[in-house]
C-alpha atoms as a PDB file:
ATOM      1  CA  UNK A   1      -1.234  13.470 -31.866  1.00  0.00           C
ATOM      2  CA  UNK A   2       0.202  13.594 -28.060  1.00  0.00           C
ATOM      3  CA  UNK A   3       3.181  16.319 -28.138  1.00  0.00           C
ATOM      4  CA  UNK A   4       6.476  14.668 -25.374  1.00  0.00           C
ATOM      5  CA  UNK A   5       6.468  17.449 -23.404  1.00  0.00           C
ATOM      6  CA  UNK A   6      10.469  18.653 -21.845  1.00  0.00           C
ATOM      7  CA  UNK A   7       9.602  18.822 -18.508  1.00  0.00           C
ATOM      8  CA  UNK A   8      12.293  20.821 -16.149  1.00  0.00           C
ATOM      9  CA  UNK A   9      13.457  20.812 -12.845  1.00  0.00           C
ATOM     10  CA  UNK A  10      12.169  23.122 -10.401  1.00  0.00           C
ATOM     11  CA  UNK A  11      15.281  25.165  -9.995  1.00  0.00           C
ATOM     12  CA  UNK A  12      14.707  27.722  -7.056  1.00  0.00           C
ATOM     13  CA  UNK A  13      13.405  26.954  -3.472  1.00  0.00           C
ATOM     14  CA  UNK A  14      10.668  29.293  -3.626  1.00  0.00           C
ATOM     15  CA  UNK A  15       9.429  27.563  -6.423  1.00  0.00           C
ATOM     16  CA  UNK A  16       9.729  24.341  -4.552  1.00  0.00           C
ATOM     17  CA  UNK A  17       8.169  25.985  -1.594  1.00  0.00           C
ATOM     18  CA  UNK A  18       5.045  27.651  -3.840  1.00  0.00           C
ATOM     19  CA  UNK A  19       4.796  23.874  -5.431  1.00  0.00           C
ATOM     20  CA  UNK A  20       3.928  22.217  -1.626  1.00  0.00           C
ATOM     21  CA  UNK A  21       1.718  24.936  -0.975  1.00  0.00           C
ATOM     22  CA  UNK A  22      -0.052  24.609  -3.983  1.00  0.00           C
ATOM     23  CA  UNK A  23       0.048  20.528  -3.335  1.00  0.00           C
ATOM     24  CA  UNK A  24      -1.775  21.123  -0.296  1.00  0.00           C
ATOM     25  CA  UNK A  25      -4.319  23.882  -1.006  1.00  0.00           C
ATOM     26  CA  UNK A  26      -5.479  22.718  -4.324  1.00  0.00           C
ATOM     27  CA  UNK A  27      -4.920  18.991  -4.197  1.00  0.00           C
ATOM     28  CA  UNK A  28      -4.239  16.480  -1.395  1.00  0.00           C
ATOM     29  CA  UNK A  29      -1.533  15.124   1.510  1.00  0.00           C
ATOM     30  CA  UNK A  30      -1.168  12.237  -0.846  1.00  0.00           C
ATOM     31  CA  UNK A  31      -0.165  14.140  -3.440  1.00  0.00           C
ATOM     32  CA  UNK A  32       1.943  16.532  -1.194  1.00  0.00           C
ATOM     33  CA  UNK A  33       4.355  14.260  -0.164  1.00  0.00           C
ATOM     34  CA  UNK A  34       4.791  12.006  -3.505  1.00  0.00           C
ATOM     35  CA  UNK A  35       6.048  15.425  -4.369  1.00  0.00           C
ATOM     36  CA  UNK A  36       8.106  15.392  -1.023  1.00  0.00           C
ATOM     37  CA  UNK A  37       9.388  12.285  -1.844  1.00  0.00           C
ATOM     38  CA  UNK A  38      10.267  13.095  -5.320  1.00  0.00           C
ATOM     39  CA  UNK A  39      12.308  16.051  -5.039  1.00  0.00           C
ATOM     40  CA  UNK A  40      14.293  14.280  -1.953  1.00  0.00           C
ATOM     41  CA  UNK A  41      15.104  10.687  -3.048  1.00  0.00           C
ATOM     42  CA  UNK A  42      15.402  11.015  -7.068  1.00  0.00           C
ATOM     43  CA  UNK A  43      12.802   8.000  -7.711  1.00  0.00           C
ATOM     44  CA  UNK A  44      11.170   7.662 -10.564  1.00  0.00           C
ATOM     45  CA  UNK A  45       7.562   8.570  -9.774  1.00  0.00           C
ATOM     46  CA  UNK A  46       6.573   5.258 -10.794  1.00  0.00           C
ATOM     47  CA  UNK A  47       8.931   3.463  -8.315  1.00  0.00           C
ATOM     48  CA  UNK A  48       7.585   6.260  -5.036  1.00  0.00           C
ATOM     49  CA  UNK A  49       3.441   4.524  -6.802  1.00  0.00           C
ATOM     50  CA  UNK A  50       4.703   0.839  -5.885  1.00  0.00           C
ATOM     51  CA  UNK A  51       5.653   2.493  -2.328  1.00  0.00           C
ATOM     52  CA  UNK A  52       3.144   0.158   0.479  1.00  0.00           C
ATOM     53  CA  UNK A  53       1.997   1.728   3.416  1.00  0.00           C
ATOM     54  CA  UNK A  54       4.042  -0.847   5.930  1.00  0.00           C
ATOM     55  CA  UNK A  55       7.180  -0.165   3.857  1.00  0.00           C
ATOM     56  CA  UNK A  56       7.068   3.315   5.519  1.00  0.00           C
ATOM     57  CA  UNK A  57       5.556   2.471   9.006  1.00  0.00           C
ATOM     58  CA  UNK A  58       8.081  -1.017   9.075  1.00  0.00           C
ATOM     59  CA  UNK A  59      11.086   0.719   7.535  1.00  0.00           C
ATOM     60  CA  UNK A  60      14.401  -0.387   8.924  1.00  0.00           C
ATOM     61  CA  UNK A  61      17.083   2.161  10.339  1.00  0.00           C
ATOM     62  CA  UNK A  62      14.831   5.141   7.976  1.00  0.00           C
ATOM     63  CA  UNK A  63      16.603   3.021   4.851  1.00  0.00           C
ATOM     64  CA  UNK A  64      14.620   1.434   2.257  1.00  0.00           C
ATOM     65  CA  UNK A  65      15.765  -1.100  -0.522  1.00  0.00           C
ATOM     66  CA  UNK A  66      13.570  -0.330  -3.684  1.00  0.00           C
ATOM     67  CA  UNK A  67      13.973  -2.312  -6.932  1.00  0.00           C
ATOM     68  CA  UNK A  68      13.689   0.187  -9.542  1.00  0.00           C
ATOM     69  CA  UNK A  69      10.945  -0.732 -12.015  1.00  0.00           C
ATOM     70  CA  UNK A  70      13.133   0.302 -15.271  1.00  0.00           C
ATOM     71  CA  UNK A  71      16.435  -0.795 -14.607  1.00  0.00           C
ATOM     72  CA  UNK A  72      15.457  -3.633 -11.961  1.00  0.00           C
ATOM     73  CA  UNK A  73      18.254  -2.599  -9.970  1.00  0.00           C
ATOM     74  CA  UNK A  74      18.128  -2.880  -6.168  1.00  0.00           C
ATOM     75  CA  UNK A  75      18.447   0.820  -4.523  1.00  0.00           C
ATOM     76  CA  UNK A  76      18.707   1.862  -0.708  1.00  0.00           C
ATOM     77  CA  UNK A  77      16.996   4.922  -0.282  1.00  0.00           C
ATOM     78  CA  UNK A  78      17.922   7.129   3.057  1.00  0.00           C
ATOM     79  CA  UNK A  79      14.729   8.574   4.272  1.00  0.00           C
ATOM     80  CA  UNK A  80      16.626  10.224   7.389  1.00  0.00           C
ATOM     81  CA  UNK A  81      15.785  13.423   6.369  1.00  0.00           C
ATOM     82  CA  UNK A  82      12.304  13.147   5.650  1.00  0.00           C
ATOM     83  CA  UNK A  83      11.022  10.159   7.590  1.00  0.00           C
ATOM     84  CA  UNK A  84       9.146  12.132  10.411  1.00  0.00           C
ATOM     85  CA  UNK A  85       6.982  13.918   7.628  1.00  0.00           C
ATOM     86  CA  UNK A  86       6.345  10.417   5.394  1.00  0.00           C
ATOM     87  CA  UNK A  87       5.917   8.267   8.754  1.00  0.00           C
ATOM     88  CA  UNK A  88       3.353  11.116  10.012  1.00  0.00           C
ATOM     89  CA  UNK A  89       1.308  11.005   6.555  1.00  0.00           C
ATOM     90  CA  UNK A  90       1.578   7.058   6.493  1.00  0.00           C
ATOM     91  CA  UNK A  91       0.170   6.834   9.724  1.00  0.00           C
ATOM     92  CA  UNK A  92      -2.840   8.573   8.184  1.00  0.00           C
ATOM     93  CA  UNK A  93      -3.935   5.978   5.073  1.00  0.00           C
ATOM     94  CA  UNK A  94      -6.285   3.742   5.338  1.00  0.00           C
ATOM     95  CA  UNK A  95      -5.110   1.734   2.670  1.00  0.00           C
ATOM     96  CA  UNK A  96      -2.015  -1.001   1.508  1.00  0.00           C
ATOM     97  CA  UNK A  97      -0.692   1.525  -0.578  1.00  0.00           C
ATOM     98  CA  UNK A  98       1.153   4.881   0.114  1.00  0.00           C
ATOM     99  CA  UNK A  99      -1.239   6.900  -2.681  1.00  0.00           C
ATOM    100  CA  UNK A 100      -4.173   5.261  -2.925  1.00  0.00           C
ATOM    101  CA  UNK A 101      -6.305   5.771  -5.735  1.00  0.00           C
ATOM    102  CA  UNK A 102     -10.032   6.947  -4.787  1.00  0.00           C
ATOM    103  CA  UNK A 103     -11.283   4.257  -7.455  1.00  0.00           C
ATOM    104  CA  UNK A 104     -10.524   0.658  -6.250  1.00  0.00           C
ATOM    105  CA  UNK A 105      -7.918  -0.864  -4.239  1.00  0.00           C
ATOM    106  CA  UNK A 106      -5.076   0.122  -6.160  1.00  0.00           C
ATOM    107  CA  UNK A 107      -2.241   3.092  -5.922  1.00  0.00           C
ATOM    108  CA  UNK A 108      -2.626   5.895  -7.986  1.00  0.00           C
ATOM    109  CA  UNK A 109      -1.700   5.794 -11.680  1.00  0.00           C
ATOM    110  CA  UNK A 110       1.687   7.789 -13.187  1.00  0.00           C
ATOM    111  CA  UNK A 111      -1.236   9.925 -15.232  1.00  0.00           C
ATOM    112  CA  UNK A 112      -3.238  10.749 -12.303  1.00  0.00           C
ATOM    113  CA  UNK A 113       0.214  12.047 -10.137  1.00  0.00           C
ATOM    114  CA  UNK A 114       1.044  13.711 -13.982  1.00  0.00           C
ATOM    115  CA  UNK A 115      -2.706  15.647 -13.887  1.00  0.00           C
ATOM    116  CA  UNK A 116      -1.748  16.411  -9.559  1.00  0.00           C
ATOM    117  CA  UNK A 117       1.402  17.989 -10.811  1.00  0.00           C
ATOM    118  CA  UNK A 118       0.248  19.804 -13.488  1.00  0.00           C
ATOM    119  CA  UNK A 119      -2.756  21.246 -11.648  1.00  0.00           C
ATOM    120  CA  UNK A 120      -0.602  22.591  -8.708  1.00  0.00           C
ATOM    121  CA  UNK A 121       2.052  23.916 -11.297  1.00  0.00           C
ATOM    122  CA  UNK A 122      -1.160  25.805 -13.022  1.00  0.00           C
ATOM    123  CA  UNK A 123      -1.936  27.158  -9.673  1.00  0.00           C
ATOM    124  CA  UNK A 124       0.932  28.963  -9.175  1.00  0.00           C
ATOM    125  CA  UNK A 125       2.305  29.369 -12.847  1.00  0.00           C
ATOM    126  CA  UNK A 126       4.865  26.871 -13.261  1.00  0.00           C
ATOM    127  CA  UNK A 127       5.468  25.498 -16.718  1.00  0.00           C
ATOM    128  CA  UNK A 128       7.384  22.403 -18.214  1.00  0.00           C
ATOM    129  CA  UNK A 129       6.363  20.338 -14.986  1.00  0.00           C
ATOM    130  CA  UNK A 130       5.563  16.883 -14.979  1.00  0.00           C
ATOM    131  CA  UNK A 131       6.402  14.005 -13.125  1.00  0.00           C
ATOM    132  CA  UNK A 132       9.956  14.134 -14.367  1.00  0.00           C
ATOM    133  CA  UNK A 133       9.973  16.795 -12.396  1.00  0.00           C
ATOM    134  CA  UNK A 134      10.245  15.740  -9.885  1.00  0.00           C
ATOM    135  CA  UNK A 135      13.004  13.157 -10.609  1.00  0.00           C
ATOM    136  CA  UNK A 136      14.818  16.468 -12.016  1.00  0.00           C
ATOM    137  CA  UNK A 137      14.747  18.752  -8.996  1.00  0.00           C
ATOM    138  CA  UNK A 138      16.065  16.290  -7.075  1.00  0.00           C
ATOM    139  CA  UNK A 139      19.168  15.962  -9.214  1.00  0.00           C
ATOM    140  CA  UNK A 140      19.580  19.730 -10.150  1.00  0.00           C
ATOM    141  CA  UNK A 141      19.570  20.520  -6.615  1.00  0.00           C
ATOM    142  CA  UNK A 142      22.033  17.941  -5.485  1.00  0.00           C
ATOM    143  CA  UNK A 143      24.304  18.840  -8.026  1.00  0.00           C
ATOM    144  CA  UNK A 144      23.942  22.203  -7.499  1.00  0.00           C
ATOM    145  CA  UNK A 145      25.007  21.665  -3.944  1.00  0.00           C
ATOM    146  CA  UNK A 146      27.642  19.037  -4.026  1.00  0.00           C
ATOM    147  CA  UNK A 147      29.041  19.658  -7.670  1.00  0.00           C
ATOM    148  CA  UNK A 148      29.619  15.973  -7.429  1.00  0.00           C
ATOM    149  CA  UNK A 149      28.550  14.684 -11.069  1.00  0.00           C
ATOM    150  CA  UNK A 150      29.723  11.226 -11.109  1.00  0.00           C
ATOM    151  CA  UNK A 151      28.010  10.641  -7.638  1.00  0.00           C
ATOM    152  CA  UNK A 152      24.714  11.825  -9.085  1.00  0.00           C
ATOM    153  CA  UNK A 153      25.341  10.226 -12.092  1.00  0.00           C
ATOM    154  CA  UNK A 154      25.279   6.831 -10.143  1.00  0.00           C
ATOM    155  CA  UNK A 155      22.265   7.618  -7.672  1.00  0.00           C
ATOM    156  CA  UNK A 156      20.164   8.523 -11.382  1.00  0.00           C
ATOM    157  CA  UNK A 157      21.828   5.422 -13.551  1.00  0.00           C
ATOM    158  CA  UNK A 158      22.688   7.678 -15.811  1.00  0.00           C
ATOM    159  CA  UNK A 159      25.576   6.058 -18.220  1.00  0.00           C
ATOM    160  CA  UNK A 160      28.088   9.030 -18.349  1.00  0.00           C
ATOM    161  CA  UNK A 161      28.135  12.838 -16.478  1.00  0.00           C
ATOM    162  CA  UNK A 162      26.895  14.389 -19.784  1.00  0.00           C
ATOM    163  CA  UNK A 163      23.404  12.545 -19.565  1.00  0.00           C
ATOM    164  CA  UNK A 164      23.304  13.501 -16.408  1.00  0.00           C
ATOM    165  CA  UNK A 165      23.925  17.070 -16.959  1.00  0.00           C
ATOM    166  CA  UNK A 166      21.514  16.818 -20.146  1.00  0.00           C
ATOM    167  CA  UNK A 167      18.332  15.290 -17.922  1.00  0.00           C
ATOM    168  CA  UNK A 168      18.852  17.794 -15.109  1.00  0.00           C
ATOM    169  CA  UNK A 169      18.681  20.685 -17.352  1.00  0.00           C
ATOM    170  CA  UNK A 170      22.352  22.407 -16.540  1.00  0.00           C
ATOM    171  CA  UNK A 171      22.293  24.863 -19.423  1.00  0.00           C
ATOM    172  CA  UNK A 172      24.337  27.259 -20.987  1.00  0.00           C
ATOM    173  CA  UNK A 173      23.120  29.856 -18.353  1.00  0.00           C
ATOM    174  CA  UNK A 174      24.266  28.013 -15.736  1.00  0.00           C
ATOM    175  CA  UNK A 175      27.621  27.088 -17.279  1.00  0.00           C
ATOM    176  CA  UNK A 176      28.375  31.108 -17.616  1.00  0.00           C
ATOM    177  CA  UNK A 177      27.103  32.056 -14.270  1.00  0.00           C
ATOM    178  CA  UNK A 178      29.471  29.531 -12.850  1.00  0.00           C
ATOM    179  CA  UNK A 179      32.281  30.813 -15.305  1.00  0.00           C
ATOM    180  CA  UNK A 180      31.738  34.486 -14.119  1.00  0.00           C
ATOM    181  CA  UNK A 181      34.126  34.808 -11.315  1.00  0.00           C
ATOM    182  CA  UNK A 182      36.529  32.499 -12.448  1.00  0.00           C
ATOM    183  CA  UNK A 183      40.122  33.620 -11.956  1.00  0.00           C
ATOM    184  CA  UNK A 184      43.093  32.524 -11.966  1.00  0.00           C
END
């Protein structure tokens, strides 16, 4: 029987930093910067499969509109930040899709970028990781920067702050550390 595993966000930049490394070294561009794009836009790594080649290399003021695929809700993603590094890499592929798969003419499956993942996270002994992850980091580290939970809350459609908090893994360590120079 198949065990759910919790998966985690990746909660300190060297982590991060040791995760792209390991990306590149032990597995490919392609799976590199579906990482990249993970950890900076929140998708669902489902939504950043679906992503076409052109959408990058045609994108529009470095936004792009994305209809999520489980809530079928139209969101505009700001790639500011990270378009030189996605344009660069889409420049390279030789294919419709963003991360094509090396079997047919089709993108990548969620299981293959799940078995990327995991292999990099092996590489350089990071545990609970899966392509949630991904999703996760993004949301743990905007939070942890902006402390702005309702804003996050509507960038993940989440449907209050405490699923939000929940699915980025704020925990009761986190709640004390913040509580430990509290005064009044």
């Amino acid at each position: 029987m198949n065990q759910i595993k919790d998966v985690q966000p990746i909660r300190s930049k060297k982590e991060i930093d040791d995760m792209k490394w390991s990306l590149k070294r032990w597995c490919s561009e392609r799976d590199y910067i579906l990482f990249f794009i993970g950890i900076n836009t929140g998708l669902r790594c489902g939504d950043i499969l679906k992503l076409k080649t052109a959408d990058i290399l045609r994108m529009n003021k470095r936004e792009l509109k994305i209809k999520e695929g489980k809530t079928a809700k139209v969101r505009t993603i700001d790639f500011n930040n990270i378009y030189d590094e996605v344009k660069a890499y889409a420049q390279t592929v030789n294919s419709e899709w963003l991360f094509p798969s090396r079997k047919g003419e089709e993108p990548i499956t969620v299981t293959q970028a799940y078995r990327q993942l995991n292999k990099s996270a092996d590489m350089v002994g990071l545990e609970s990781v899966g392509t949630h992850t991904m999703r996760k980091t993004f949301g743990y580290h905007y939070y942890s920067r902006t402390k702005n939970i309702a804003m996050l809350q509507t960038i993940l459609n989440h449907s209050t702050p405490a699923i939000t908090l929940k699915y980025i893994g704020y925990n009761d360590k986190e709640i004390s550390d913040s509580l430990k120079d509290f005064y009044l």
